[in-house]
Coordinates of C-alpha atoms and ligand atoms in Angstrom, one line a residue:
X527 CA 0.0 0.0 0.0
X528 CA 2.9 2.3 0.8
X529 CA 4.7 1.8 -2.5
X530 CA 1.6 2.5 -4.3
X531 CA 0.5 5.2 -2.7
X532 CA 4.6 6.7 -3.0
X533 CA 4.0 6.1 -6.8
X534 CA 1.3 8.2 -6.8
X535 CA 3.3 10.9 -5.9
X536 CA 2.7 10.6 -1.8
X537 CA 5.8 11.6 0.7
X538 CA 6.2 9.7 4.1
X539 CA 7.9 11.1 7.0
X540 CA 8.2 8.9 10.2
X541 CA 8.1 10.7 13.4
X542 CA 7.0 10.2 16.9
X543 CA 4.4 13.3 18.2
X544 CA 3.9 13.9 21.9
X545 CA 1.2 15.8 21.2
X546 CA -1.3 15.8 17.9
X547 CA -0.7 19.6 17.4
X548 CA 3.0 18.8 15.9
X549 CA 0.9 16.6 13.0
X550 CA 0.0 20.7 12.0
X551 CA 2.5 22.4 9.5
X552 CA 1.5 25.9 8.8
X553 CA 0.4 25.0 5.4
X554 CA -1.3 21.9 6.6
X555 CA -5.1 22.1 5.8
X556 CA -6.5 18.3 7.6
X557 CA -4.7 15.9 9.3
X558 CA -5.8 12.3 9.5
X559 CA -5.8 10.6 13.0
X560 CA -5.1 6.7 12.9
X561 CA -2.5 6.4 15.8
X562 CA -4.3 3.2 16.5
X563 CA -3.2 1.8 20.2
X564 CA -0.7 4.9 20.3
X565 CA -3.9 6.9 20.5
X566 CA -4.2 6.2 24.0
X567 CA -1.9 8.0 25.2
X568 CA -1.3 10.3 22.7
X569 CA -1.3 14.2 24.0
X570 CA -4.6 16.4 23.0
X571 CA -7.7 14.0 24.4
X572 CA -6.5 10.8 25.2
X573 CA -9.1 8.5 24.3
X574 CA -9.4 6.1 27.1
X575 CA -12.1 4.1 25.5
X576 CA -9.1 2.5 23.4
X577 CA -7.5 -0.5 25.1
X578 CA -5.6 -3.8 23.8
X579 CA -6.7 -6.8 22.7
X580 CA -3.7 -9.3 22.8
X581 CA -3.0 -11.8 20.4
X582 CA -0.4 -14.3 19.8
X583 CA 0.5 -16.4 16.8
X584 CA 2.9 -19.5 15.7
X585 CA 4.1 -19.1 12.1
X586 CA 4.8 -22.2 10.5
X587 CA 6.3 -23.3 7.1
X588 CA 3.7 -25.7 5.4
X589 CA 3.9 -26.1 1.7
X590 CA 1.1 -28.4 1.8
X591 CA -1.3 -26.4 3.0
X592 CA -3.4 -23.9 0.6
X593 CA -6.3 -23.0 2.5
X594 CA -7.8 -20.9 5.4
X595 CA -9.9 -22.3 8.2
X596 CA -11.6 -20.9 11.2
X597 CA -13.3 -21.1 14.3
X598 CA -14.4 -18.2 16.9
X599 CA -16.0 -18.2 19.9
X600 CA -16.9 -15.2 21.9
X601 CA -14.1 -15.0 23.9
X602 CA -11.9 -17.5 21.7
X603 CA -10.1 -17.9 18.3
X604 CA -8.5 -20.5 16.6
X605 CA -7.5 -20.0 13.3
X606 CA -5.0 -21.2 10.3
X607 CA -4.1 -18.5 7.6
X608 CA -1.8 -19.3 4.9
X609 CA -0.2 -16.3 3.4
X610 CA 0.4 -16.4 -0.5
X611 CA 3.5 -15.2 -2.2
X612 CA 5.1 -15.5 1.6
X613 CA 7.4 -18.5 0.8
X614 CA 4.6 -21.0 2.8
X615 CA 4.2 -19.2 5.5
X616 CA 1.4 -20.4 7.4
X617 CA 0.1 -18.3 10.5
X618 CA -1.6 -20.1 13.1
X619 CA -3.5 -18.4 16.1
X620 CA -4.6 -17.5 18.3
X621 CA -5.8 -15.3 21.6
X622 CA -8.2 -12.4 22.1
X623 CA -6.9 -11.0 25.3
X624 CA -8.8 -7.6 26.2
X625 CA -6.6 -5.4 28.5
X626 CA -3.4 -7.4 28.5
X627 CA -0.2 -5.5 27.7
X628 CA 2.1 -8.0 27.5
X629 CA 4.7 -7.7 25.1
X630 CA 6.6 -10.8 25.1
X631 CA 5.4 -14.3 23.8
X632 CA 4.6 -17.1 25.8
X633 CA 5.5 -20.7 25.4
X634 CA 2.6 -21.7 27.1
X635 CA 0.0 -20.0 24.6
X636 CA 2.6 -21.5 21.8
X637 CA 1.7 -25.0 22.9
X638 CA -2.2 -24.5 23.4
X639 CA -2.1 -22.9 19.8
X640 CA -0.6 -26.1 17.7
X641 CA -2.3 -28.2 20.3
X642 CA -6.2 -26.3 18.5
X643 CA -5.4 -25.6 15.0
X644 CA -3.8 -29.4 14.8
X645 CA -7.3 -30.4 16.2
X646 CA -9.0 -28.3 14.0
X647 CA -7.5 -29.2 10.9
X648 CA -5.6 -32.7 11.1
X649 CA -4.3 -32.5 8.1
X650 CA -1.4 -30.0 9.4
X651 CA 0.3 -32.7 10.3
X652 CA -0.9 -35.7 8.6
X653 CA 0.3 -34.0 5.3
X654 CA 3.9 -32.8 6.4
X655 CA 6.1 -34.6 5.0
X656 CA 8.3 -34.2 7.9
X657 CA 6.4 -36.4 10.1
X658 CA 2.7 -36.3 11.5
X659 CA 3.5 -34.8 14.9
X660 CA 3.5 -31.2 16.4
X661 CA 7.6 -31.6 16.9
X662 CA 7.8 -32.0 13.4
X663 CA 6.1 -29.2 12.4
X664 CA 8.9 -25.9 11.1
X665 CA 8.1 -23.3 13.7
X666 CA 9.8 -19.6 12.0
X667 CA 8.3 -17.4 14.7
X668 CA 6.2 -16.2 17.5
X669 CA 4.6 -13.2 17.8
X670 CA 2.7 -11.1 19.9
X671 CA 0.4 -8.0 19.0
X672 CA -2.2 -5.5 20.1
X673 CA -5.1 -5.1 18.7
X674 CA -6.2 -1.4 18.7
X675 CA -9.4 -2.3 19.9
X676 CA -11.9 0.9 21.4
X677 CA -14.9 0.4 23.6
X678 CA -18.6 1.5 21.5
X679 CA -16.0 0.5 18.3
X680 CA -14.3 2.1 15.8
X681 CA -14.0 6.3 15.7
X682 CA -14.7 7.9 12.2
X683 CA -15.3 12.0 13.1
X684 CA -14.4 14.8 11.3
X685 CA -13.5 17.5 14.3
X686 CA -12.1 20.8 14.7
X687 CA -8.9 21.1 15.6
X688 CA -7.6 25.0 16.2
X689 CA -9.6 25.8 12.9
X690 CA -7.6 23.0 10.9
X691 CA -9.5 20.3 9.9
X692 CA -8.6 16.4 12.5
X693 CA -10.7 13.9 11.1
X694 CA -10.4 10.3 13.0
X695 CA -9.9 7.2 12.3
X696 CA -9.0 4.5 14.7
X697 CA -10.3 1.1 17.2
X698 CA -10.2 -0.9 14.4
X699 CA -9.4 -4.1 16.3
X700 CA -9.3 -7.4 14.9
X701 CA -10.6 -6.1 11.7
X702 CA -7.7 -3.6 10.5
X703 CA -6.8 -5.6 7.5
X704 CA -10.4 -6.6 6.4
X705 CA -11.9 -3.3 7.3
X706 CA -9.0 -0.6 6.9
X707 CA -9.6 0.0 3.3
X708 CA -13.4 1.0 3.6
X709 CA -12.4 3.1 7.1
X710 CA -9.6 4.6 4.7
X711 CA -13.1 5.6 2.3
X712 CA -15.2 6.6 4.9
X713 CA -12.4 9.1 6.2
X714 CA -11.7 10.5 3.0
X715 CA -15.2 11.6 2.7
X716 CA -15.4 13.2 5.5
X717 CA -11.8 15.2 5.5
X718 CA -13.0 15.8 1.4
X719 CA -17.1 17.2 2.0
X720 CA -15.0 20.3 3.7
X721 CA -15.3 23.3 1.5
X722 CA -11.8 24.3 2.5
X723 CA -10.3 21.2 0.4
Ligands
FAD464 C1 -2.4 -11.1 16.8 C2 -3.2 -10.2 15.8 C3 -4.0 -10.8 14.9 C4 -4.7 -10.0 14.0 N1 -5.4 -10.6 13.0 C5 -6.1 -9.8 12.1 C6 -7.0 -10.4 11.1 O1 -7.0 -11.6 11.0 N2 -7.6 -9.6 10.3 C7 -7.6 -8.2 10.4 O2 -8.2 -7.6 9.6 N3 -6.8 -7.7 11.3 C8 -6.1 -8.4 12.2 N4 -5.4 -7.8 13.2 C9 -5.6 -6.4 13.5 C10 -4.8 -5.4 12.6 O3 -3.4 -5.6 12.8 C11 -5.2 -4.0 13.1 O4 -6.6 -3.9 13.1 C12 -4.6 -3.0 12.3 O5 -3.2 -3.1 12.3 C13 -5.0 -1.6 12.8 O6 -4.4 -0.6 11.9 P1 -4.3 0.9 12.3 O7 -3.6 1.5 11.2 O8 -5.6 1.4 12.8 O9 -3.3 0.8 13.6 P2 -1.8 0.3 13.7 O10 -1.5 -0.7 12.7 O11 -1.6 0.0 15.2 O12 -1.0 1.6 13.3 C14 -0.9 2.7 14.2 C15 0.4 3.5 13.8 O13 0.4 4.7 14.6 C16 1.7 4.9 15.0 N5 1.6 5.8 16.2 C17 0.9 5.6 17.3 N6 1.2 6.6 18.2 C18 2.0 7.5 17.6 C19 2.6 8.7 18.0 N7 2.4 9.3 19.1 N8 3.4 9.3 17.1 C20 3.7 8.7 15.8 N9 3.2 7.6 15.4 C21 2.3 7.0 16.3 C22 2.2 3.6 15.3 O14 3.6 3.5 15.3 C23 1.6 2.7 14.2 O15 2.5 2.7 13.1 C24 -4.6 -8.6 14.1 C25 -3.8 -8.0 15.1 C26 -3.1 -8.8 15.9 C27 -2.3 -8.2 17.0
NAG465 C1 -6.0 10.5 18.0 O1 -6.4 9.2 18.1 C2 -6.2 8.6 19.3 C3 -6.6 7.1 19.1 O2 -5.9 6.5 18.1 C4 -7.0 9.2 20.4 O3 -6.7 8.6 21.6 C5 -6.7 10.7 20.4 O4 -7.6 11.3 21.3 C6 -6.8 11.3 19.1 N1 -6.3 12.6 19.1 C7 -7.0 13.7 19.2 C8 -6.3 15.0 19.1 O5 -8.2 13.7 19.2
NAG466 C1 -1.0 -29.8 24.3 O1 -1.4 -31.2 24.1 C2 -0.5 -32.1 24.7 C3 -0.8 -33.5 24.3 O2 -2.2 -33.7 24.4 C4 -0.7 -31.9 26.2 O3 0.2 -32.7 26.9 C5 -0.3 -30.4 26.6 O4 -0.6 -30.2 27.9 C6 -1.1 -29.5 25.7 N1 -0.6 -28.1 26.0 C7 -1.4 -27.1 26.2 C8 -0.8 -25.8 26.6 O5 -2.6 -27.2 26.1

């Protein structure tokens, strides 16, 4: 997205604000607020409504898997994602913790996660060609994330910000991937339906 969005002509600079005032140049007519989980604690009303949902995930090599397959509970996910064009990569997940900050990755939730999806869909490991156990899966990496997540759910608003135009976009969760592109829409509309622009 960022290459084709620099092809069109679009500069990035990267930069850590204490405050959402420093997004403002003096030639700068709307600003666009998506500081996700940042947004917390970012200076010029903190939203406290935002909080973290943590995940984890095992990422896998499995060239003989081409498909997607889930199941979610309210308080639960369990999921297999194969990523194309990754070299078969194959993410498996996963944990909805709401509130929980922690950064680091636990071996614990590593082991519950191969010990699901493997349930889930058996033929993980009765099609590896490296043996049908969870040892012999090819573990690349663990992660951990936080999902931007926002009690009453996502924030689109166009606001005024000393006379400039701030128009919000943030708490997408879960969902940032599936959803970001018609957020991204929604946002536009509003920063564009300003006479000023
Ligand atoms: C384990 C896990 C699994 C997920 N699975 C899925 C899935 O299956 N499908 C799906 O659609 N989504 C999924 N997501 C969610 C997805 O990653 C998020 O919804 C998405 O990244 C949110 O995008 P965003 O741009 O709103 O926020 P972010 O991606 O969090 O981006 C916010 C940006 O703001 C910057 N920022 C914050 N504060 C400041 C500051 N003060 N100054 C400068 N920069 C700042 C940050 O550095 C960051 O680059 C998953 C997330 C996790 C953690
Ligand atoms: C910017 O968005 C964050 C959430 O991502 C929010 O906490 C913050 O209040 C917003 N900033 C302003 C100035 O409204
Ligand atoms: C995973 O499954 C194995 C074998 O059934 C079991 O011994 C182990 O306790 C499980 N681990 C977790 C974290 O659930």
């Amino acid at each position: 997205m960022m290459n084709y969005l620099q092809r069109k002509g679009v500069q990035v600079n990267r930069k850590k604000l204490n405050h959402i005032a420093e997004a403002y140049y003096p030639d700068t007519i709307a600003v666009v607020n998506c500081s996700g989980i940042g947004a917390r604690s970012l200076g010029g009303v903190e939203d406290t409504m935002v909080y973290p949902t943590r995940g984890q995930v095992v990422v896998v090599k499995a060239p003989h898997i081409s498909e997607n397959r889930m199941f979610w509970g309210k308080d639960s996910a369990t999921y297999v994602i194969k990523r194309p064009y990754s070299n078969d990569q194959m993410i498996l997940g996963g944990f909805l913790q709401h509130g929980d900050w922690t950064p680091d990755t636990l071996k614990e939730q590593s082991d519950d996660i191969l010990n699901r999806t493997t349930k889930m869909f058996p033929k993980i490991l009765s099609d590896n060609i490296h043996g049908p156990n969870i040892e012999d899966l090819e573990v690349l990496r663990v992660v951990a994330g936080l999902r931007p997540s926002r009690t009453g759910g996502v924030r689109i608003e166009k606001q005024n910000f000393q006379n400039k135009i701030l128009v919000h976009n943030y708490g997408a969760s879960g969902y940032g991937y599936q959803s970001g592109y018609a957020m991204g829409q929604e946002a536009a509309k509003l920063a564009l339906a300003t006479p000023k622009l």
